Amino acid sequence: MKWFIILVILFNYAHASRRWVDLSWARIKEASAYDIQLNKVLKSGEQELYLEERLSENKWSKQIPPGKYYFRIRGVDFRDVPGAWSEFNFLDIRLPKPVYINPLADDSLKGVSEFEENVSFEWKRVEGANLYFLEVWNDEGFEKTIYTRETQHSFLLKVADGYKWRVISLIAKEDKIQSRQGEGVKFFLQGAPLETPKVSHEFIGEDKSKVKLKWTRPKYTTGFEYQLYQLGLNQKWTILDESDFYTQEKLVFDSDKLQGEFRLALRAIGDGRAASPYAFVEFGVNGSDLTVHSIRSQLTNELKKDNPFFYSYGIEQTFIDYYGESREKDTIVETTFKGQRYFLEASYQDFYSLWKHRVGFYYTNVSNVEYSAQLKEFHYLLGRAKVVYDVPLEYAAGLFYKDDLFIIGDRFSDELSFETVSTSGPVFMVTPYYRFNRSIDLGGEAKLFVHLLTHDTPNDEEVNTSFSYYLKAYLTYKYRDNETYTGFAGYYVNQISYKASTDGDSVADEGAENIAESSGFSFGLRVNKFF
């Protein structure tokens, strides 16, 4: 019986010692069954019958231990008469790929040596494997290979270079090694961290009005990363200048425009090698030389002590002009009242990123002759401080929750009802300041609130999107290094509107809106503490 066989061979992982083998071939019209014979290749090279089965279909599926096999197939007609065997076909059932442990894809290994580093390659054991083929190479022609029975091996590799590696499970050393064909786990081996630059500074010019900062260039350095800070009156560092890749070995800036304490934080960077630890120098302008660390370098974690935690508390007196329209009652309320605002704020600034986290809680009691209400406000802001056109300023954004006053009048009883409207949304802040001298700061603050989400209204209707803002000018006096006092005056405008209800005894027209607008000024005092 002559016939043509088409084979589709699929290997699927079943468990560690066996693999699924799926075979299929072209159907033969005369055949009602098929015989399959599978021979295993022994270590001696001889073949041994592994199995022989009769099948009712033109396909076969079985879990087979990894190894080398030869198989053949023949058809059987309805009389149970077999046809001729096909030629033997080679079947190489390979072991599954090992699971890699170290290094993993895209790992960046940190070395401690300047030239070469021992890198350990590790993988999980594969059941049925007698040995493993480990191969490490790169695009520059480097290659190292080894046959090993262990699941770990180390190679000495050149640092500051990228590599690929793979490991193949084998039954015998004679097993064919397949070509790479883009295979391999990529990783990068960094060199030891660069040495820390030695930083110094000097005042130059006839009037000593300029500061020259200079530093050494360690071996393998391709550039430098630096931040120049100024210490504010609030004991927080503000970025004056920064660069993430600076190639020169000096920096000069005009000290006439600025005064106070300054710090340069600098580290060397290089291709394929870890950046050096930070070195820094501190100095004073228009005062005594405050150089503290110009020769000895400091590690990043040692600089965390320069991370002040800040909190403040205080009281603010407000005077408010209020205008409100209640469409349900068909009344307009115009009045003036005052309020006492108590607040507690706290902030933390990360030294190197200079991100400031600010949290504030405010409690306000507002009243006129007969009526009063209590209002709460909470906000969280994330921002930074930077010098723009020689003006230091802090900019931040975050979220707020606040209560706003809504007064409802009754035309028949002439009584007022002090209600609240609770909203939340984003808040934005900009705070410029000017350092008048070492003890006094002058500054301002602008906040913009966007009322987006509604939490409570007198009639449970949604608040329309609206804006409120608060402007403040302040003067801060430095009493001691960890304590300052701030006096301030402010002006604010608040606008709230929401849909009027037409239910019950409401006289509002469909689509009418209730409106509350308030504006006023305030003054207050706050105490600031630093740690």
PDB file of N, CA and C in Angstrom, residues 307-383:
ATOM      1  N   ASN A 307      17.117  67.063  55.921  1.00  0.00           N
ATOM      2  CA  ASN A 307      15.725  66.963  55.482  1.00  0.00           C
ATOM      3  C   ASN A 307      14.809  67.481  56.575  1.00  0.00           C
ATOM      4  N   PRO A 308      14.579  68.755  56.705  1.00  0.00           N
ATOM      5  CA  PRO A 308      13.766  69.220  57.830  1.00  0.00           C
ATOM      6  C   PRO A 308      12.296  68.884  57.659  1.00  0.00           C
ATOM      7  N   PHE A 309      11.710  68.450  58.759  1.00  0.00           N
ATOM      8  CA  PHE A 309      10.260  68.328  58.830  1.00  0.00           C
ATOM      9  C   PHE A 309       9.733  69.645  59.378  1.00  0.00           C
ATOM     10  N   PHE A 310       8.657  70.134  58.810  1.00  0.00           N
ATOM     11  CA  PHE A 310       8.152  71.462  59.150  1.00  0.00           C
ATOM     12  C   PHE A 310       6.683  71.366  59.554  1.00  0.00           C
ATOM     13  N   TYR A 311       6.316  72.080  60.594  1.00  0.00           N
ATOM     14  CA  TYR A 311       4.893  72.230  60.880  1.00  0.00           C
ATOM     15  C   TYR A 311       4.647  73.636  61.395  1.00  0.00           C
ATOM     16  N   SER A 312       3.442  74.113  61.236  1.00  0.00           N
ATOM     17  CA  SER A 312       3.088  75.458  61.691  1.00  0.00           C
ATOM     18  C   SER A 312       1.660  75.450  62.196  1.00  0.00           C
ATOM     19  N   TYR A 313       1.376  76.397  63.049  1.00  0.00           N
ATOM     20  CA  TYR A 313       0.024  76.568  63.565  1.00  0.00           C
ATOM     21  C   TYR A 313      -0.222  78.059  63.751  1.00  0.00           C
ATOM     22  N   GLY A 314      -1.476  78.449  63.754  1.00  0.00           N
ATOM     23  CA  GLY A 314      -1.756  79.866  63.894  1.00  0.00           C
ATOM     24  C   GLY A 314      -3.235  80.170  63.891  1.00  0.00           C
ATOM     25  N   ILE A 315      -3.527  81.456  63.875  1.00  0.00           N
ATOM     26  CA  ILE A 315      -4.899  81.939  63.886  1.00  0.00           C
ATOM     27  C   ILE A 315      -5.021  83.070  62.879  1.00  0.00           C
ATOM     28  N   GLU A 316      -6.194  83.165  62.266  1.00  0.00           N
ATOM     29  CA  GLU A 316      -6.451  84.174  61.241  1.00  0.00           C
ATOM     30  C   GLU A 316      -7.823  84.792  61.506  1.00  0.00           C
ATOM     31  N   GLN A 317      -7.876  86.109  61.483  1.00  0.00           N
ATOM     32  CA  GLN A 317      -9.143  86.831  61.650  1.00  0.00           C
ATOM     33  C   GLN A 317      -9.641  87.258  60.269  1.00  0.00           C
ATOM     34  N   THR A 318     -10.897  86.918  59.951  1.00  0.00           N
ATOM     35  CA  THR A 318     -11.446  87.232  58.635  1.00  0.00           C
ATOM     36  C   THR A 318     -12.648  88.154  58.758  1.00  0.00           C
ATOM     37  N   PHE A 319     -12.815  89.004  57.748  1.00  0.00           N
ATOM     38  CA  PHE A 319     -13.964  89.908  57.640  1.00  0.00           C
ATOM     39  C   PHE A 319     -14.565  89.696  56.254  1.00  0.00           C
ATOM     40  N   ILE A 320     -15.834  89.299  56.207  1.00  0.00           N
ATOM     41  CA  ILE A 320     -16.414  88.768  54.979  1.00  0.00           C
ATOM     42  C   ILE A 320     -17.667  89.537  54.585  1.00  0.00           C
ATOM     43  N   ASP A 321     -17.739  89.886  53.303  1.00  0.00           N
ATOM     44  CA  ASP A 321     -18.967  90.413  52.695  1.00  0.00           C
ATOM     45  C   ASP A 321     -19.629  89.271  51.939  1.00  0.00           C
ATOM     46  N   TYR A 322     -20.899  89.047  52.228  1.00  0.00           N
ATOM     47  CA  TYR A 322     -21.601  87.895  51.666  1.00  0.00           C
ATOM     48  C   TYR A 322     -22.803  88.349  50.847  1.00  0.00           C
ATOM     49  N   TYR A 323     -22.996  87.676  49.689  1.00  0.00           N
ATOM     50  CA  TYR A 323     -24.186  87.894  48.864  1.00  0.00           C
ATOM     51  C   TYR A 323     -24.689  86.524  48.427  1.00  0.00           C
ATOM     52  N   GLY A 324     -25.977  86.243  48.670  1.00  0.00           N
ATOM     53  CA  GLY A 324     -26.521  84.951  48.301  1.00  0.00           C
ATOM     54  C   GLY A 324     -27.948  85.037  47.815  1.00  0.00           C
ATOM     55  N   GLU A 325     -28.297  84.170  46.867  1.00  0.00           N
ATOM     56  CA  GLU A 325     -29.662  84.087  46.336  1.00  0.00           C
ATOM     57  C   GLU A 325     -30.186  82.670  46.544  1.00  0.00           C
ATOM     58  N   SER A 326     -31.307  82.553  47.263  1.00  0.00           N
ATOM     59  CA  SER A 326     -31.977  81.269  47.457  1.00  0.00           C
ATOM     60  C   SER A 326     -33.259  81.273  46.646  1.00  0.00           C
ATOM     61  N   ARG A 327     -33.278  80.537  45.543  1.00  0.00           N
ATOM     62  CA  ARG A 327     -34.440  80.546  44.648  1.00  0.00           C
ATOM     63  C   ARG A 327     -35.621  79.782  45.247  1.00  0.00           C
ATOM     64  N   GLU A 328     -35.340  78.775  46.095  1.00  0.00           N
ATOM     65  CA  GLU A 328     -36.459  78.060  46.722  1.00  0.00           C
ATOM     66  C   GLU A 328     -37.289  78.990  47.606  1.00  0.00           C
ATOM     67  N   LYS A 329     -36.594  79.905  48.325  1.00  0.00           N
ATOM     68  CA  LYS A 329     -37.283  80.845  49.218  1.00  0.00           C
ATOM     69  C   LYS A 329     -37.552  82.190  48.549  1.00  0.00           C
ATOM     70  N   ASP A 330     -36.970  82.358  47.337  1.00  0.00           N
ATOM     71  CA  ASP A 330     -37.076  83.634  46.628  1.00  0.00           C
ATOM     72  C   ASP A 330     -36.579  84.773  47.506  1.00  0.00           C
ATOM     73  N   THR A 331     -35.383  84.579  48.083  1.00  0.00           N
ATOM     74  CA  THR A 331     -34.800  85.594  48.963  1.00  0.00           C
ATOM     75  C   THR A 331     -33.372  85.892  48.536  1.00  0.00           C
ATOM     76  N   ILE A 332     -32.949  87.093  48.875  1.00  0.00           N
ATOM     77  CA  ILE A 332     -31.573  87.537  48.671  1.00  0.00           C
ATOM     78  C   ILE A 332     -31.022  87.967  50.025  1.00  0.00           C
ATOM     79  N   VAL A 333     -29.831  87.492  50.349  1.00  0.00           N
ATOM     80  CA  VAL A 333     -29.205  87.828  51.622  1.00  0.00           C
ATOM     81  C   VAL A 333     -27.902  88.561  51.347  1.00  0.00           C
ATOM     82  N   GLU A 334     -27.776  89.744  51.927  1.00  0.00           N
ATOM     83  CA  GLU A 334     -26.529  90.503  51.893  1.00  0.00           C
ATOM     84  C   GLU A 334     -26.170  90.829  53.327  1.00  0.00           C
ATOM     85  N   THR A 335     -24.978  90.430  53.737  1.00  0.00           N
ATOM     86  CA  THR A 335     -24.587  90.662  55.118  1.00  0.00           C
ATOM     87  C   THR A 335     -23.072  90.677  55.231  1.00  0.00           C
ATOM     88  N   THR A 336     -22.613  91.129  56.366  1.00  0.00           N
ATOM     89  CA  THR A 336     -21.188  91.130  56.691  1.00  0.00           C
ATOM     90  C   THR A 336     -20.994  90.363  57.991  1.00  0.00           C
ATOM     91  N   PHE A 337     -20.011  89.503  58.007  1.00  0.00           N
ATOM     92  CA  PHE A 337     -19.737  88.782  59.244  1.00  0.00           C
ATOM     93  C   PHE A 337     -18.233  88.564  59.356  1.00  0.00           C
ATOM     94  N   LYS A 338     -17.819  88.096  60.474  1.00  0.00           N
ATOM     95  CA  LYS A 338     -16.396  87.858  60.710  1.00  0.00           C
ATOM     96  C   LYS A 338     -16.183  86.409  61.128  1.00  0.00           C
ATOM     97  N   GLY A 339     -14.944  85.983  61.066  1.00  0.00           N
ATOM     98  CA  GLY A 339     -14.651  84.605  61.418  1.00  0.00           C
ATOM     99  C   GLY A 339     -13.266  84.467  62.022  1.00  0.00           C
ATOM    100  N   GLN A 340     -13.110  83.420  62.804  1.00  0.00           N
ATOM    101  CA  GLN A 340     -11.805  83.065  63.363  1.00  0.00           C
ATOM    102  C   GLN A 340     -11.380  81.737  62.729  1.00  0.00           C
ATOM    103  N   ARG A 341     -10.218  81.738  62.149  1.00  0.00           N
ATOM    104  CA  ARG A 341      -9.727  80.570  61.407  1.00  0.00           C
ATOM    105  C   ARG A 341      -8.499  80.022  62.129  1.00  0.00           C
ATOM    106  N   TYR A 342      -8.562  78.766  62.533  1.00  0.00           N
ATOM    107  CA  TYR A 342      -7.445  78.098  63.194  1.00  0.00           C
ATOM    108  C   TYR A 342      -6.880  77.045  62.231  1.00  0.00           C
ATOM    109  N   PHE A 343      -5.582  76.937  62.187  1.00  0.00           N
ATOM    110  CA  PHE A 343      -5.017  76.011  61.200  1.00  0.00           C
ATOM    111  C   PHE A 343      -3.771  75.315  61.743  1.00  0.00           C
ATOM    112  N   LEU A 344      -3.530  74.161  61.168  1.00  0.00           N
ATOM    113  CA  LEU A 344      -2.343  73.361  61.458  1.00  0.00           C
ATOM    114  C   LEU A 344      -1.833  72.812  60.132  1.00  0.00           C
ATOM    115  N   GLU A 345      -0.580  73.085  59.818  1.00  0.00           N
ATOM    116  CA  GLU A 345       0.025  72.619  58.574  1.00  0.00           C
ATOM    117  C   GLU A 345       1.308  71.857  58.883  1.00  0.00           C
ATOM    118  N   ALA A 346       1.634  70.918  58.004  1.00  0.00           N
ATOM    119  CA  ALA A 346       2.885  70.168  58.127  1.00  0.00           C
ATOM    120  C   ALA A 346       3.415  69.897  56.733  1.00  0.00           C
ATOM    121  N   SER A 347       4.737  69.834  56.607  1.00  0.00           N
ATOM    122  CA  SER A 347       5.320  69.527  55.302  1.00  0.00           C
ATOM    123  C   SER A 347       6.645  68.807  55.485  1.00  0.00           C
ATOM    124  N   TYR A 348       7.014  68.083  54.420  1.00  0.00           N
ATOM    125  CA  TYR A 348       8.273  67.352  54.400  1.00  0.00           C
ATOM    126  C   TYR A 348       8.883  67.536  53.025  1.00  0.00           C
ATOM    127  N   GLN A 349      10.191  67.783  52.992  1.00  0.00           N
ATOM    128  CA  GLN A 349      10.871  68.002  51.714  1.00  0.00           C
ATOM    129  C   GLN A 349      11.994  66.993  51.548  1.00  0.00           C
ATOM    130  N   ASP A 350      11.921  66.215  50.448  1.00  0.00           N
ATOM    131  CA  ASP A 350      13.006  65.299  50.123  1.00  0.00           C
ATOM    132  C   ASP A 350      14.193  66.104  49.610  1.00  0.00           C
ATOM    133  N   PHE A 351      15.386  65.823  50.139  1.00  0.00           N
ATOM    134  CA  PHE A 351      16.512  66.708  49.870  1.00  0.00           C
ATOM    135  C   PHE A 351      16.914  66.749  48.399  1.00  0.00           C
ATOM    136  N   TYR A 352      17.108  65.570  47.785  1.00  0.00           N
ATOM    137  CA  TYR A 352      17.654  65.595  46.431  1.00  0.00           C
ATOM    138  C   TYR A 352      16.593  65.817  45.364  1.00  0.00           C
ATOM    139  N   SER A 353      15.413  65.256  45.526  1.00  0.00           N
ATOM    140  CA  SER A 353      14.366  65.531  44.539  1.00  0.00           C
ATOM    141  C   SER A 353      13.735  66.889  44.794  1.00  0.00           C
ATOM    142  N   LEU A 354      13.828  67.356  46.051  1.00  0.00           N
ATOM    143  CA  LEU A 354      13.249  68.641  46.478  1.00  0.00           C
ATOM    144  C   LEU A 354      11.732  68.684  46.353  1.00  0.00           C
ATOM    145  N   TRP A 355      11.084  67.553  46.218  1.00  0.00           N
ATOM    146  CA  TRP A 355       9.623  67.553  46.236  1.00  0.00           C
ATOM    147  C   TRP A 355       9.145  67.826  47.653  1.00  0.00           C
ATOM    148  N   LYS A 356       8.185  68.729  47.767  1.00  0.00           N
ATOM    149  CA  LYS A 356       7.623  69.085  49.070  1.00  0.00           C
ATOM    150  C   LYS A 356       6.217  68.515  49.197  1.00  0.00           C
ATOM    151  N   HIS A 357       5.982  67.834  50.288  1.00  0.00           N
ATOM    152  CA  HIS A 357       4.658  67.306  50.599  1.00  0.00           C
ATOM    153  C   HIS A 357       4.061  68.187  51.694  1.00  0.00           C
ATOM    154  N   ARG A 358       2.913  68.772  51.415  1.00  0.00           N
ATOM    155  CA  ARG A 358       2.309  69.700  52.372  1.00  0.00           C
ATOM    156  C   ARG A 358       0.882  69.249  52.678  1.00  0.00           C
ATOM    157  N   VAL A 359       0.565  69.158  53.955  1.00  0.00           N
ATOM    158  CA  VAL A 359      -0.770  68.798  54.414  1.00  0.00           C
ATOM    159  C   VAL A 359      -1.265  69.904  55.332  1.00  0.00           C
ATOM    160  N   GLY A 360      -2.513  70.323  55.151  1.00  0.00           N
ATOM    161  CA  GLY A 360      -3.066  71.386  55.981  1.00  0.00           C
ATOM    162  C   GLY A 360      -4.486  71.089  56.417  1.00  0.00           C
ATOM    163  N   PHE A 361      -4.813  71.458  57.659  1.00  0.00           N
ATOM    164  CA  PHE A 361      -6.177  71.339  58.176  1.00  0.00           C
ATOM    165  C   PHE A 361      -6.575  72.688  58.749  1.00  0.00           C
ATOM    166  N   TYR A 362      -7.793  73.149  58.400  1.00  0.00           N
ATOM    167  CA  TYR A 362      -8.260  74.474  58.805  1.00  0.00           C
ATOM    168  C   TYR A 362      -9.668  74.358  59.390  1.00  0.00           C
ATOM    169  N   TYR A 363      -9.889  75.097  60.458  1.00  0.00           N
ATOM    170  CA  TYR A 363     -11.206  75.119  61.107  1.00  0.00           C
ATOM    171  C   TYR A 363     -11.600  76.577  61.289  1.00  0.00           C
ATOM    172  N   THR A 364     -12.761  76.954  60.740  1.00  0.00           N
ATOM    173  CA  THR A 364     -13.201  78.350  60.772  1.00  0.00           C
ATOM    174  C   THR A 364     -14.560  78.452  61.446  1.00  0.00           C
ATOM    175  N   ASN A 365     -14.668  79.394  62.372  1.00  0.00           N
ATOM    176  CA  ASN A 365     -15.948  79.705  63.008  1.00  0.00           C
ATOM    177  C   ASN A 365     -16.386  81.078  62.513  1.00  0.00           C
ATOM    178  N   VAL A 366     -17.502  81.141  61.780  1.00  0.00           N
ATOM    179  CA  VAL A 366     -18.005  82.413  61.249  1.00  0.00           C
ATOM    180  C   VAL A 366     -19.287  82.782  61.979  1.00  0.00           C
ATOM    181  N   SER A 367     -19.507  84.087  62.154  1.00  0.00           N
ATOM    182  CA  SER A 367     -20.687  84.517  62.900  1.00  0.00           C
ATOM    183  C   SER A 367     -21.014  85.968  62.581  1.00  0.00           C
ATOM    184  N   ASN A 368     -22.299  86.311  62.790  1.00  0.00           N
ATOM    185  CA  ASN A 368     -22.686  87.716  62.862  1.00  0.00           C
ATOM    186  C   ASN A 368     -23.333  87.912  64.230  1.00  0.00           C
ATOM    187  N   VAL A 369     -24.287  88.788  64.347  1.00  0.00           N
ATOM    188  CA  VAL A 369     -24.832  89.099  65.672  1.00  0.00           C
ATOM    189  C   VAL A 369     -25.504  87.881  66.306  1.00  0.00           C
ATOM    190  N   GLU A 370     -26.304  87.138  65.529  1.00  0.00           N
ATOM    191  CA  GLU A 370     -27.109  86.066  66.101  1.00  0.00           C
ATOM    192  C   GLU A 370     -26.773  84.669  65.579  1.00  0.00           C
ATOM    193  N   TYR A 371     -26.063  84.584  64.469  1.00  0.00           N
ATOM    194  CA  TYR A 371     -25.911  83.291  63.824  1.00  0.00           C
ATOM    195  C   TYR A 371     -24.430  82.930  63.687  1.00  0.00           C
ATOM    196  N   SER A 372     -24.169  81.639  63.622  1.00  0.00           N
ATOM    197  CA  SER A 372     -22.792  81.170  63.465  1.00  0.00           C
ATOM    198  C   SER A 372     -22.784  79.832  62.735  1.00  0.00           C
ATOM    199  N   ALA A 373     -21.635  79.491  62.180  1.00  0.00           N
ATOM    200  CA  ALA A 373     -21.452  78.212  61.494  1.00  0.00           C
ATOM    201  C   ALA A 373     -19.986  77.814  61.597  1.00  0.00           C
ATOM    202  N   GLN A 374     -19.730  76.515  61.495  1.00  0.00           N
ATOM    203  CA  GLN A 374     -18.368  76.000  61.570  1.00  0.00           C
ATOM    204  C   GLN A 374     -18.006  75.372  60.219  1.00  0.00           C
ATOM    205  N   LEU A 375     -16.858  75.770  59.693  1.00  0.00           N
ATOM    206  CA  LEU A 375     -16.416  75.316  58.378  1.00  0.00           C
ATOM    207  C   LEU A 375     -15.074  74.594  58.504  1.00  0.00           C
ATOM    208  N   LYS A 376     -14.910  73.536  57.733  1.00  0.00           N
ATOM    209  CA  LYS A 376     -13.667  72.760  57.748  1.00  0.00           C
ATOM    210  C   LYS A 376     -13.036  72.778  56.354  1.00  0.00           C
ATOM    211  N   GLU A 377     -11.726  72.644  56.344  1.00  0.00           N
ATOM    212  CA  GLU A 377     -11.001  72.565  55.071  1.00  0.00           C
ATOM    213  C   GLU A 377      -9.777  71.682  55.260  1.00  0.00           C
ATOM    214  N   PHE A 378      -9.497  70.874  54.229  1.00  0.00           N
ATOM    215  CA  PHE A 378      -8.326  70.001  54.243  1.00  0.00           C
ATOM    216  C   PHE A 378      -7.703  70.020  52.857  1.00  0.00           C
ATOM    217  N   HIS A 379      -6.378  70.079  52.787  1.00  0.00           N
ATOM    218  CA  HIS A 379      -5.743  69.960  51.470  1.00  0.00           C
ATOM    219  C   HIS A 379      -4.402  69.247  51.568  1.00  0.00           C
ATOM    220  N   TYR A 380      -4.018  68.636  50.442  1.00  0.00           N
ATOM    221  CA  TYR A 380      -2.705  68.014  50.282  1.00  0.00           C
ATOM    222  C   TYR A 380      -2.084  68.573  49.012  1.00  0.00           C
ATOM    223  N   LEU A 381      -0.836  69.052  49.114  1.00  0.00           N
ATOM    224  CA  LEU A 381      -0.146  69.654  47.975  1.00  0.00           C
ATOM    225  C   LEU A 381       1.217  68.991  47.798  1.00  0.00           C
ATOM    226  N   LEU A 382       1.611  68.837  46.542  1.00  0.00           N
ATOM    227  CA  LEU A 382       2.929  68.324  46.192  1.00  0.00           C
ATOM    228  C   LEU A 382       3.581  69.337  45.268  1.00  0.00           C
ATOM    229  N   GLY A 383       4.749  69.838  45.640  1.00  0.00           N
ATOM    230  CA  GLY A 383       5.357  70.889  44.833  1.00  0.00           C
ATOM    231  C   GLY A 383       6.859  70.937  44.980  1.00  0.00           C
TER     232      GLY A 383
END
